[in-house]
XYZ file of N, CA, C and O in Angstrom:
604
model
N -2.623 36.141 -26.984
C -1.492 35.219 -26.683
C -1.264 35.099 -25.139
O -1.120 33.971 -24.624
N -1.264 36.160 -24.420
C -1.032 36.119 -23.030
C -2.157 35.366 -22.315
O -1.895 34.562 -21.396
N -3.399 35.497 -22.657
C -4.495 34.868 -22.164
C -4.376 33.341 -22.418
O -4.609 32.529 -21.484
N -3.960 32.881 -23.621
C -3.744 31.531 -23.884
C -2.576 30.886 -22.990
O -2.789 29.798 -22.468
N -1.534 31.600 -22.727
C -0.345 31.196 -21.861
C -1.008 30.965 -20.373
O -0.735 29.993 -19.879
N -1.782 32.010 -20.007
C -2.353 31.857 -18.605
C -3.245 30.664 -18.443
O -3.205 29.835 -17.564
N -4.028 30.415 -19.542
C -4.942 29.272 -19.496
C -4.164 27.957 -19.485
O -4.613 27.027 -18.821
N -3.158 27.930 -20.326
C -2.249 26.659 -20.358
C -1.640 26.430 -19.041
O -1.623 25.247 -18.539
N -1.111 27.418 -18.418
C -0.509 27.303 -17.032
C -1.556 26.900 -15.984
O -1.198 25.920 -15.244
N -2.669 27.365 -16.098
C -3.707 26.970 -15.153
C -4.235 25.507 -15.418
O -4.310 24.791 -14.424
N -4.248 25.063 -16.659
C -4.589 23.707 -16.939
C -3.494 22.742 -16.508
O -3.839 21.708 -15.861
N -2.282 23.054 -16.657
C -1.172 22.277 -16.187
C -1.162 22.104 -14.661
O -0.907 21.046 -14.159
N -1.520 23.158 -13.925
C -1.506 23.154 -12.540
C -2.545 22.252 -12.050
O -2.398 21.514 -11.218
N -3.743 22.265 -12.711
C -4.957 21.479 -12.309
C -4.553 19.943 -12.611
O -4.769 19.055 -11.828
N -3.921 19.633 -13.700
C -3.551 18.302 -13.993
C -2.537 17.784 -13.006
O -2.686 16.568 -12.504
N -1.573 18.568 -12.630
C -0.536 18.236 -11.699
C -1.109 17.944 -10.315
O -0.639 17.051 -9.525
N -2.189 18.715 -9.935
C -2.768 18.530 -8.677
C -3.906 17.361 -8.644
O -4.526 17.150 -7.613
N -4.235 16.805 -9.754
C -5.257 15.794 -9.764
C -4.825 14.542 -9.043
O -3.609 14.168 -8.891
N -5.784 13.874 -8.451
C -5.626 12.618 -7.705
C -5.355 11.488 -8.780
O -5.755 11.574 -9.852
N -4.492 10.595 -8.281
C -4.179 9.391 -9.110
C -5.118 8.228 -8.684
O -5.067 7.726 -7.591
N -5.959 7.748 -9.686
C -6.901 6.661 -9.407
C -6.239 5.496 -10.038
O -5.905 5.541 -11.265
N -6.105 4.446 -9.185
C -5.541 3.248 -9.748
C -6.418 2.010 -9.431
O -7.136 1.890 -8.568
N -6.472 1.176 -10.492
C -7.325 -0.032 -10.375
C -8.756 0.123 -10.546
O -9.242 1.165 -11.117
N -9.566 -0.631 -9.736
C -11.030 -0.537 -9.767
C -11.475 0.642 -8.951
O -10.823 1.024 -7.926
N -12.724 1.308 -9.075
C -13.135 2.256 -8.302
C -13.423 1.854 -6.976
O -13.687 0.656 -6.730
N -13.163 2.662 -5.893
C -13.475 2.341 -4.551
C -14.942 2.264 -4.241
O -15.652 3.048 -4.830
N -15.276 1.252 -3.467
C -16.681 1.048 -3.288
C -17.132 1.127 -1.797
O -18.356 1.430 -1.490
N -16.226 1.039 -0.855
C -16.562 1.033 0.569
C -16.965 2.551 0.870
O -16.383 3.436 0.371
N -17.960 2.650 1.826
C -18.401 3.973 2.032
C -17.411 4.847 3.012
O -17.252 6.023 2.843
N -16.820 4.031 3.967
C -15.923 4.630 4.875
C -14.587 3.780 5.125
O -14.774 2.527 5.050
N -13.517 4.335 5.299
C -12.309 3.670 5.634
C -12.505 3.005 6.938
O -13.168 3.532 7.832
N -11.705 1.895 7.242
C -11.676 1.296 8.550
C -10.240 1.798 9.024
O -9.279 1.877 8.346
N -10.307 2.123 10.312
C -9.095 2.594 10.964
C -8.013 1.472 10.969
O -8.354 0.269 11.183
N -6.823 1.815 10.554
C -5.769 0.794 10.457
C -5.549 0.168 11.861
O -5.359 -1.091 11.928
N -5.628 0.914 12.901
C -5.491 0.374 14.363
C -6.548 -0.612 14.609
O -6.309 -1.645 15.235
N -7.774 -0.393 14.073
C -8.854 -1.281 14.241
C -8.570 -2.638 13.656
O -8.897 -3.709 14.076
N -8.063 -2.547 12.313
C -7.813 -3.772 11.556
C -6.757 -4.580 12.213
O -6.849 -5.801 12.424
N -5.686 -3.876 12.809
C -4.585 -4.631 13.501
C -4.979 -5.152 14.880
O -4.549 -6.239 15.442
N -5.963 -4.490 15.513
C -6.430 -4.915 16.881
C -7.412 -6.099 16.794
O -7.383 -6.924 17.729
N -8.169 -6.149 15.695
C -9.181 -7.145 15.612
C -9.164 -7.839 14.240
O -10.173 -7.810 13.402
N -8.006 -8.380 13.820
C -7.891 -8.782 12.415
C -8.896 -9.930 12.095
O -9.396 -9.952 10.912
N -9.192 -10.696 12.983
C -10.070 -11.875 12.612
C -11.507 -11.332 12.210
O -12.113 -12.101 11.407
N -11.842 -10.193 12.738
C -13.186 -9.628 12.241
C -13.185 -9.201 10.875
O -14.263 -8.969 10.233
N -12.073 -9.111 10.163
C -12.077 -8.457 8.856
C -11.435 -9.417 7.852
O -11.640 -9.195 6.620
N -10.893 -10.482 8.219
C -10.262 -11.432 7.171
C -11.365 -11.941 6.191
O -12.378 -12.314 6.620
N -11.049 -11.769 4.925
C -11.965 -12.196 3.873
C -12.904 -11.157 3.463
O -13.756 -11.268 2.489
N -12.888 -9.984 4.119
C -13.966 -8.910 3.796
C -13.175 -7.655 3.055
O -11.987 -7.540 3.182
N -13.878 -7.044 2.299
C -13.323 -5.844 1.496
C -13.280 -4.739 2.550
O -14.263 -4.436 3.185
N -12.192 -4.119 2.654
C -11.871 -3.078 3.520
C -11.229 -1.917 2.763
O -10.622 -2.200 1.798
N -11.269 -0.783 3.359
C -10.676 0.391 2.776
C -9.928 1.092 3.943
O -10.421 1.112 5.041
N -8.778 1.541 3.615
C -7.928 2.289 4.623
C -7.495 3.473 4.042
O -7.321 3.732 2.741
N -7.082 4.450 4.831
C -6.577 5.791 4.388
C -5.520 6.243 5.362
O -5.462 5.970 6.540
N -4.417 6.710 4.754
C -3.298 7.214 5.486
C -2.105 7.596 4.579
O -2.336 7.737 3.337
N -0.989 7.862 5.200
C 0.197 8.262 4.414
C 0.899 7.008 3.947
O 1.084 6.021 4.764
N 1.422 7.168 2.618
C 2.132 6.046 2.217
C 3.622 6.233 2.653
O 4.226 7.291 2.717
N 4.048 5.133 3.382
C 5.383 5.180 4.122
C 6.440 4.535 3.259
O 7.680 4.831 3.360
N 6.066 3.633 2.378
C 7.022 2.793 1.658
C 6.315 2.382 0.319
O 5.186 2.055 0.310
N 7.097 2.227 -0.759
C 6.561 1.771 -2.041
C 7.597 0.814 -2.630
O 8.681 0.930 -2.563
N 7.046 -0.308 -3.226
C 7.961 -1.281 -3.899
C 8.565 -0.493 -5.010
O 7.982 0.063 -5.895
N 10.013 -0.593 -4.982
C 10.773 0.124 -5.956
C 11.001 -0.683 -7.309
O 11.596 -0.135 -8.304
N 10.697 -1.893 -7.222
C 10.996 -2.771 -8.365
C 9.817 -2.733 -9.290
O 9.971 -2.335 -10.539
N 8.584 -3.083 -8.806
C 7.423 -3.044 -9.781
C 6.227 -2.183 -9.376
O 5.181 -2.266 -9.872
N 6.293 -1.541 -8.255
C 5.220 -0.704 -7.671
C 4.004 -1.615 -7.320
O 2.955 -1.173 -7.362
N 4.325 -2.767 -6.776
C 3.279 -3.799 -6.566
C 2.832 -3.792 -5.097
O 1.878 -4.542 -4.761
N 3.383 -3.019 -4.198
C 2.886 -2.837 -2.880
C 3.223 -1.443 -2.328
O 4.170 -0.832 -2.782
N 2.511 -1.205 -1.271
C 2.645 0.137 -0.594
C 2.365 -0.280 0.898
O 1.637 -1.204 1.207
N 2.974 0.577 1.798
C 2.629 0.433 3.249
C 1.838 1.791 3.428
O 2.348 2.926 3.009
N 0.676 1.818 4.166
C -0.170 2.930 4.427
C -0.099 3.030 5.954
O -0.449 1.949 6.653
N 0.091 4.153 6.479
C 0.250 4.409 7.874
C -0.800 5.385 8.428
O -1.081 6.441 7.792
N -1.238 5.193 9.648
C -2.107 6.296 10.215
C -1.215 7.213 10.965
O 0.004 7.113 11.079
N -1.877 8.147 11.697
C -1.103 9.269 12.331
C -0.334 8.618 13.579
O 0.593 9.187 13.992
N -0.765 7.524 14.103
C -0.100 6.984 15.213
C 1.082 6.022 14.916
O 1.704 5.394 15.668
N 1.211 5.801 13.572
C 2.343 4.986 13.079
C 1.868 3.530 12.856
O 2.789 2.605 12.448
N 0.611 3.211 13.056
C 0.187 1.880 12.631
C 0.282 1.732 11.186
O -0.255 2.617 10.439
N 0.690 0.662 10.604
C 0.724 0.570 9.194
C 0.252 -0.854 8.668
O 0.392 -1.880 9.344
N -0.232 -0.847 7.490
C -0.698 -1.983 6.831
C -0.132 -2.083 5.341
O 0.007 -1.032 4.742
N 0.234 -3.245 4.932
C 0.722 -3.506 3.526
C -0.498 -3.680 2.641
O -1.392 -4.416 2.922
N -0.479 -2.957 1.474
C -1.404 -3.246 0.361
C -0.647 -3.778 -0.766
O 0.290 -3.168 -1.310
N -1.009 -5.065 -1.050
C -0.243 -5.774 -2.117
C -1.185 -5.919 -3.325
O -2.386 -6.310 -3.103
N -0.696 -5.743 -4.535
C -1.562 -5.956 -5.674
C -0.834 -6.981 -6.562
O 0.291 -7.223 -6.437
N -1.619 -7.685 -7.458
C -1.050 -8.597 -8.427
C -0.078 -7.819 -9.329
O -0.536 -6.683 -9.797
N 1.149 -8.407 -9.618
C 1.957 -7.719 -10.432
C 1.429 -7.209 -11.740
O 0.835 -8.101 -12.465
N 1.540 -5.970 -12.155
C 1.080 -5.463 -13.371
C -0.414 -5.009 -13.400
O -0.715 -4.100 -14.271
N -1.213 -5.400 -12.317
C -2.549 -4.969 -12.328
C -2.750 -3.496 -12.051
O -3.495 -2.734 -12.518
N -1.951 -3.137 -10.970
C -1.880 -1.740 -10.577
C -0.337 -1.505 -10.296
O 0.386 -2.407 -9.839
N 0.052 -0.428 -10.619
C 1.474 -0.040 -10.490
C 1.426 1.327 -9.556
O 1.021 2.386 -10.091
N 1.903 1.188 -8.224
C 1.907 2.284 -7.425
C 3.021 3.197 -7.857
O 4.060 2.644 -8.188
N 2.875 4.518 -7.852
C 3.973 5.405 -8.180
C 5.137 5.233 -7.132
O 4.911 5.250 -5.968
N 6.355 5.005 -7.622
C 7.526 4.796 -6.905
C 7.847 6.008 -6.014
O 8.592 5.784 -5.077
N 7.424 7.174 -6.381
C 7.692 8.363 -5.603
C 6.498 8.755 -4.751
O 6.363 9.947 -4.354
N 5.652 7.691 -4.408
C 4.426 7.969 -3.643
C 4.624 8.105 -2.244
O 3.648 8.650 -1.514
N 5.733 7.771 -1.607
C 6.005 7.906 -0.156
C 5.683 9.432 0.199
O 6.232 10.206 -0.414
N 5.074 9.522 1.294
C 4.704 10.911 1.905
C 3.298 11.320 1.375
O 2.812 12.264 2.023
N 2.744 10.713 0.350
C 1.507 11.189 -0.099
C 0.317 10.395 0.595
O 0.646 9.430 1.213
N -0.812 11.032 0.554
C -1.981 10.332 1.172
C -2.608 9.394 0.253
O -2.844 9.722 -0.947
N -3.034 8.258 0.705
C -3.638 7.246 -0.113
C -4.856 6.659 0.620
O -4.971 6.513 1.797
N -5.902 6.345 -0.173
C -6.996 5.577 0.165
C -6.923 4.303 -0.675
O -6.971 4.457 -1.920
N -6.889 3.202 0.006
C -6.676 1.969 -0.734
C -7.712 1.023 -0.253
O -8.250 0.990 0.899
N -8.137 0.060 -1.132
C -9.226 -0.922 -0.919
C -8.888 -2.216 -1.417
O -8.127 -2.324 -2.416
N -9.359 -3.253 -0.810
C -9.189 -4.734 -1.204
C -9.656 -5.680 -0.100
O -10.292 -5.213 0.835
N -9.298 -6.904 -0.329
C -9.718 -7.964 0.585
C -8.625 -8.121 1.633
O -7.436 -8.299 1.362
N -9.019 -8.128 2.954
C -8.067 -8.246 4.112
C -7.813 -9.774 4.198
O -8.599 -10.534 4.233
N -6.491 -9.993 4.198
C -6.052 -11.407 4.086
C -5.140 -11.795 5.245
O -4.509 -10.808 5.866
N -5.070 -13.039 5.535
C -4.247 -13.542 6.617
C -3.395 -14.666 5.977
O -3.861 -15.474 5.251
N -2.111 -14.582 6.223
C -1.158 -15.629 5.699
C -0.333 -16.225 6.910
O 0.280 -15.348 7.688
N -0.322 -17.442 7.048
C 0.460 -18.174 8.093
C 1.695 -18.573 7.359
O 1.709 -19.417 6.479
N 2.881 -18.051 7.844
C 4.148 -18.271 7.170
C 5.106 -19.204 7.878
O 5.242 -18.834 9.331
N 5.682 -20.031 7.440
C 6.742 -20.738 8.173
C 7.974 -19.836 8.181
O 8.019 -18.724 7.607
N 8.986 -20.155 8.933
C 10.175 -19.437 9.064
C 10.753 -19.141 7.670
O 11.157 -18.098 7.354
N 10.854 -20.229 6.827
C 11.503 -20.216 5.627
C 10.662 -19.308 4.669
O 11.242 -18.394 3.932
N 9.314 -19.288 4.698
C 8.506 -18.401 3.996
C 8.618 -17.023 4.374
O 8.716 -16.129 3.530
N 8.773 -16.817 5.723
C 8.935 -15.428 6.259
C 10.295 -14.899 5.760
O 10.412 -13.740 5.445
N 11.260 -15.690 5.726
C 12.605 -15.177 5.237
C 12.503 -14.829 3.878
O 13.000 -13.716 3.400
N 11.909 -15.725 3.024
C 11.720 -15.373 1.536
C 11.022 -14.160 1.329
O 11.353 -13.315 0.569
N 9.926 -13.950 2.109
C 9.097 -12.679 1.900
C 9.876 -11.465 2.265
O 9.982 -10.504 1.725
N 10.605 -11.537 3.469
C 11.406 -10.454 3.970
C 12.543 -10.150 3.082
O 12.841 -8.979 2.767
N 13.171 -11.154 2.546
C 14.250 -10.920 1.552
C 13.750 -10.254 0.284
O 14.368 -9.263 -0.201
N 12.591 -10.686 -0.197
C 11.982 -10.150 -1.426
C 11.685 -8.663 -1.193
O 11.906 -7.716 -2.064
N 10.995 -8.377 -0.124
C 10.571 -6.953 0.312
C 11.848 -6.072 0.402
O 11.767 -4.885 0.005
N 12.886 -6.606 1.062
C 14.074 -5.840 1.234
C 14.637 -5.556 -0.201
O 15.045 -4.373 -0.412
N 14.696 -6.466 -1.005
C 15.228 -6.323 -2.405
C 14.396 -5.210 -3.100
O 14.936 -4.299 -3.770
N 13.006 -5.332 -3.033
C 12.109 -4.369 -3.586
C 12.274 -2.952 -3.046
O 11.946 -2.039 -3.710
N 12.691 -2.918 -1.884
C 12.817 -1.552 -1.186
C 14.321 -0.997 -1.199
O 14.535 0.239 -0.805
N 15.253 -1.866 -1.708
C 16.663 -1.401 -1.707
C 17.290 -1.471 -0.375
O 18.244 -0.699 -0.069
N 16.731 -2.139 0.604
C 17.345 -2.367 1.844
C 18.132 -3.621 2.005
O 17.931 -4.605 1.292
N 19.025 -3.610 2.920
C 19.803 -4.812 3.306
C 18.908 -5.782 4.106
O 18.063 -5.316 4.937
N 19.236 -7.075 4.086
C 18.416 -8.008 4.848
C 19.331 -9.102 5.496
O 20.263 -9.652 4.833
N 19.030 -9.447 6.752
C 19.843 -10.490 7.380
C 18.836 -11.554 7.683
O 18.021 -11.414 8.563
N 18.889 -12.717 7.099
C 18.028 -13.790 7.429
C 17.959 -14.271 8.888
O 16.969 -14.769 9.357
N 19.039 -14.004 9.564
C 19.066 -14.352 10.978
C 18.086 -13.575 11.739
O 17.787 -13.911 12.967
N 17.658 -12.393 11.272
C 16.784 -11.570 11.959
C 15.401 -12.186 12.005
O 14.602 -11.747 12.906
N 15.209 -13.189 11.233
C 13.764 -13.982 11.272
C 14.056 -15.188 12.081
O 14.693 -16.146 11.635
N 13.482 -15.224 13.173
C 13.622 -16.389 14.190
C 12.542 -17.518 14.042
O 12.853 -18.628 14.335
N 11.352 -17.019 13.691
C 10.145 -18.068 13.659
C 9.303 -17.771 12.487
O 9.505 -16.708 11.848
N 8.393 -18.584 12.320
C 7.330 -18.269 11.386
C 6.483 -17.192 11.870
O 6.564 -16.754 13.054
N 5.570 -16.712 11.089
C 4.711 -15.559 11.470
C 3.429 -15.606 10.871
O 3.182 -16.209 9.802
N 2.507 -14.673 11.274
C 1.284 -14.489 10.700
C 1.184 -13.102 10.042
O 1.662 -12.113 10.830
N 0.902 -12.954 8.800
C 0.934 -11.672 8.081
C -0.461 -11.344 7.747
O -1.212 -12.051 7.173
N -0.857 -10.041 8.099
C -2.167 -9.635 7.665
C -1.856 -8.492 6.654
O -0.952 -7.572 6.846
N -2.567 -8.470 5.541
C -2.364 -7.357 4.509
C -3.655 -7.258 3.733
O -4.557 -7.981 3.945
N -3.660 -6.290 2.802
C -4.852 -6.026 1.991
C -4.336 -6.392 0.629
O -3.332 -5.959 0.098
N -5.121 -7.276 -0.040
C -4.973 -7.710 -1.505
C -5.775 -6.563 -2.221
O -6.941 -6.634 -2.342
N -4.945 -5.632 -2.621
C -5.493 -4.444 -3.175
C -6.261 -4.572 -4.542
O -5.754 -5.288 -5.374
N -7.366 -3.779 -4.692
C -8.134 -3.811 -5.871
C -8.194 -2.485 -6.487
O -8.458 -2.304 -7.622
N -8.051 -1.465 -5.625
C -8.070 -0.034 -6.100
C -7.555 0.890 -5.084
O -7.480 0.596 -3.892
N -7.155 2.018 -5.584
C -6.554 3.082 -4.626
C -6.670 4.418 -5.320
O -6.851 4.581 -6.502
N -6.754 5.492 -4.446
C -6.666 6.900 -4.897
C -5.558 7.418 -4.163
O -5.479 7.458 -2.910
N -4.617 8.030 -4.804
C -3.441 8.729 -4.160
C -3.650 10.335 -4.422
O -3.699 10.693 -5.557
N -3.706 10.978 -3.304
C -3.931 12.367 -3.455
C -2.626 13.206 -3.635
O -1.565 12.757 -3.091
N -2.668 14.036 -4.514
C -1.510 14.885 -4.808
C -1.457 16.008 -3.801
O -2.218 16.906 -3.726
N -0.628 15.744 -2.758
C -0.468 16.725 -1.678
C 0.228 17.936 -2.020
O 1.141 17.927 -2.884
């Protein structure tokens, strides 16, 4: 009986420490540095990229986006189609490798306000539309897969 109990505890520990694989399997051989993506975004638009870093924020409504940051604080949003992948809402602080197509969106001021309002709602933050003065260009990854490490 004691051996069975020890074996069950060991199995539970291994399961708890398992990485969480979401969506399609990752295909890129190496991650692209987030700083590189942000410094030369035109080089990557439309291409499949992989990034690795700490999750700093997760959509608390549907788990449909995360922000992944490098050690220097550069961060990129990884957005997935609602329901295709659900990022764990308690994932902030964990390490993630995420992959998808790097996209560019040109937003009018109204579109930028709508997006910021929605993201604030998803995050439980307050939002002031007056904080958005102009339209903007948004770069993000349209996510297809991710692996979240159990730290």
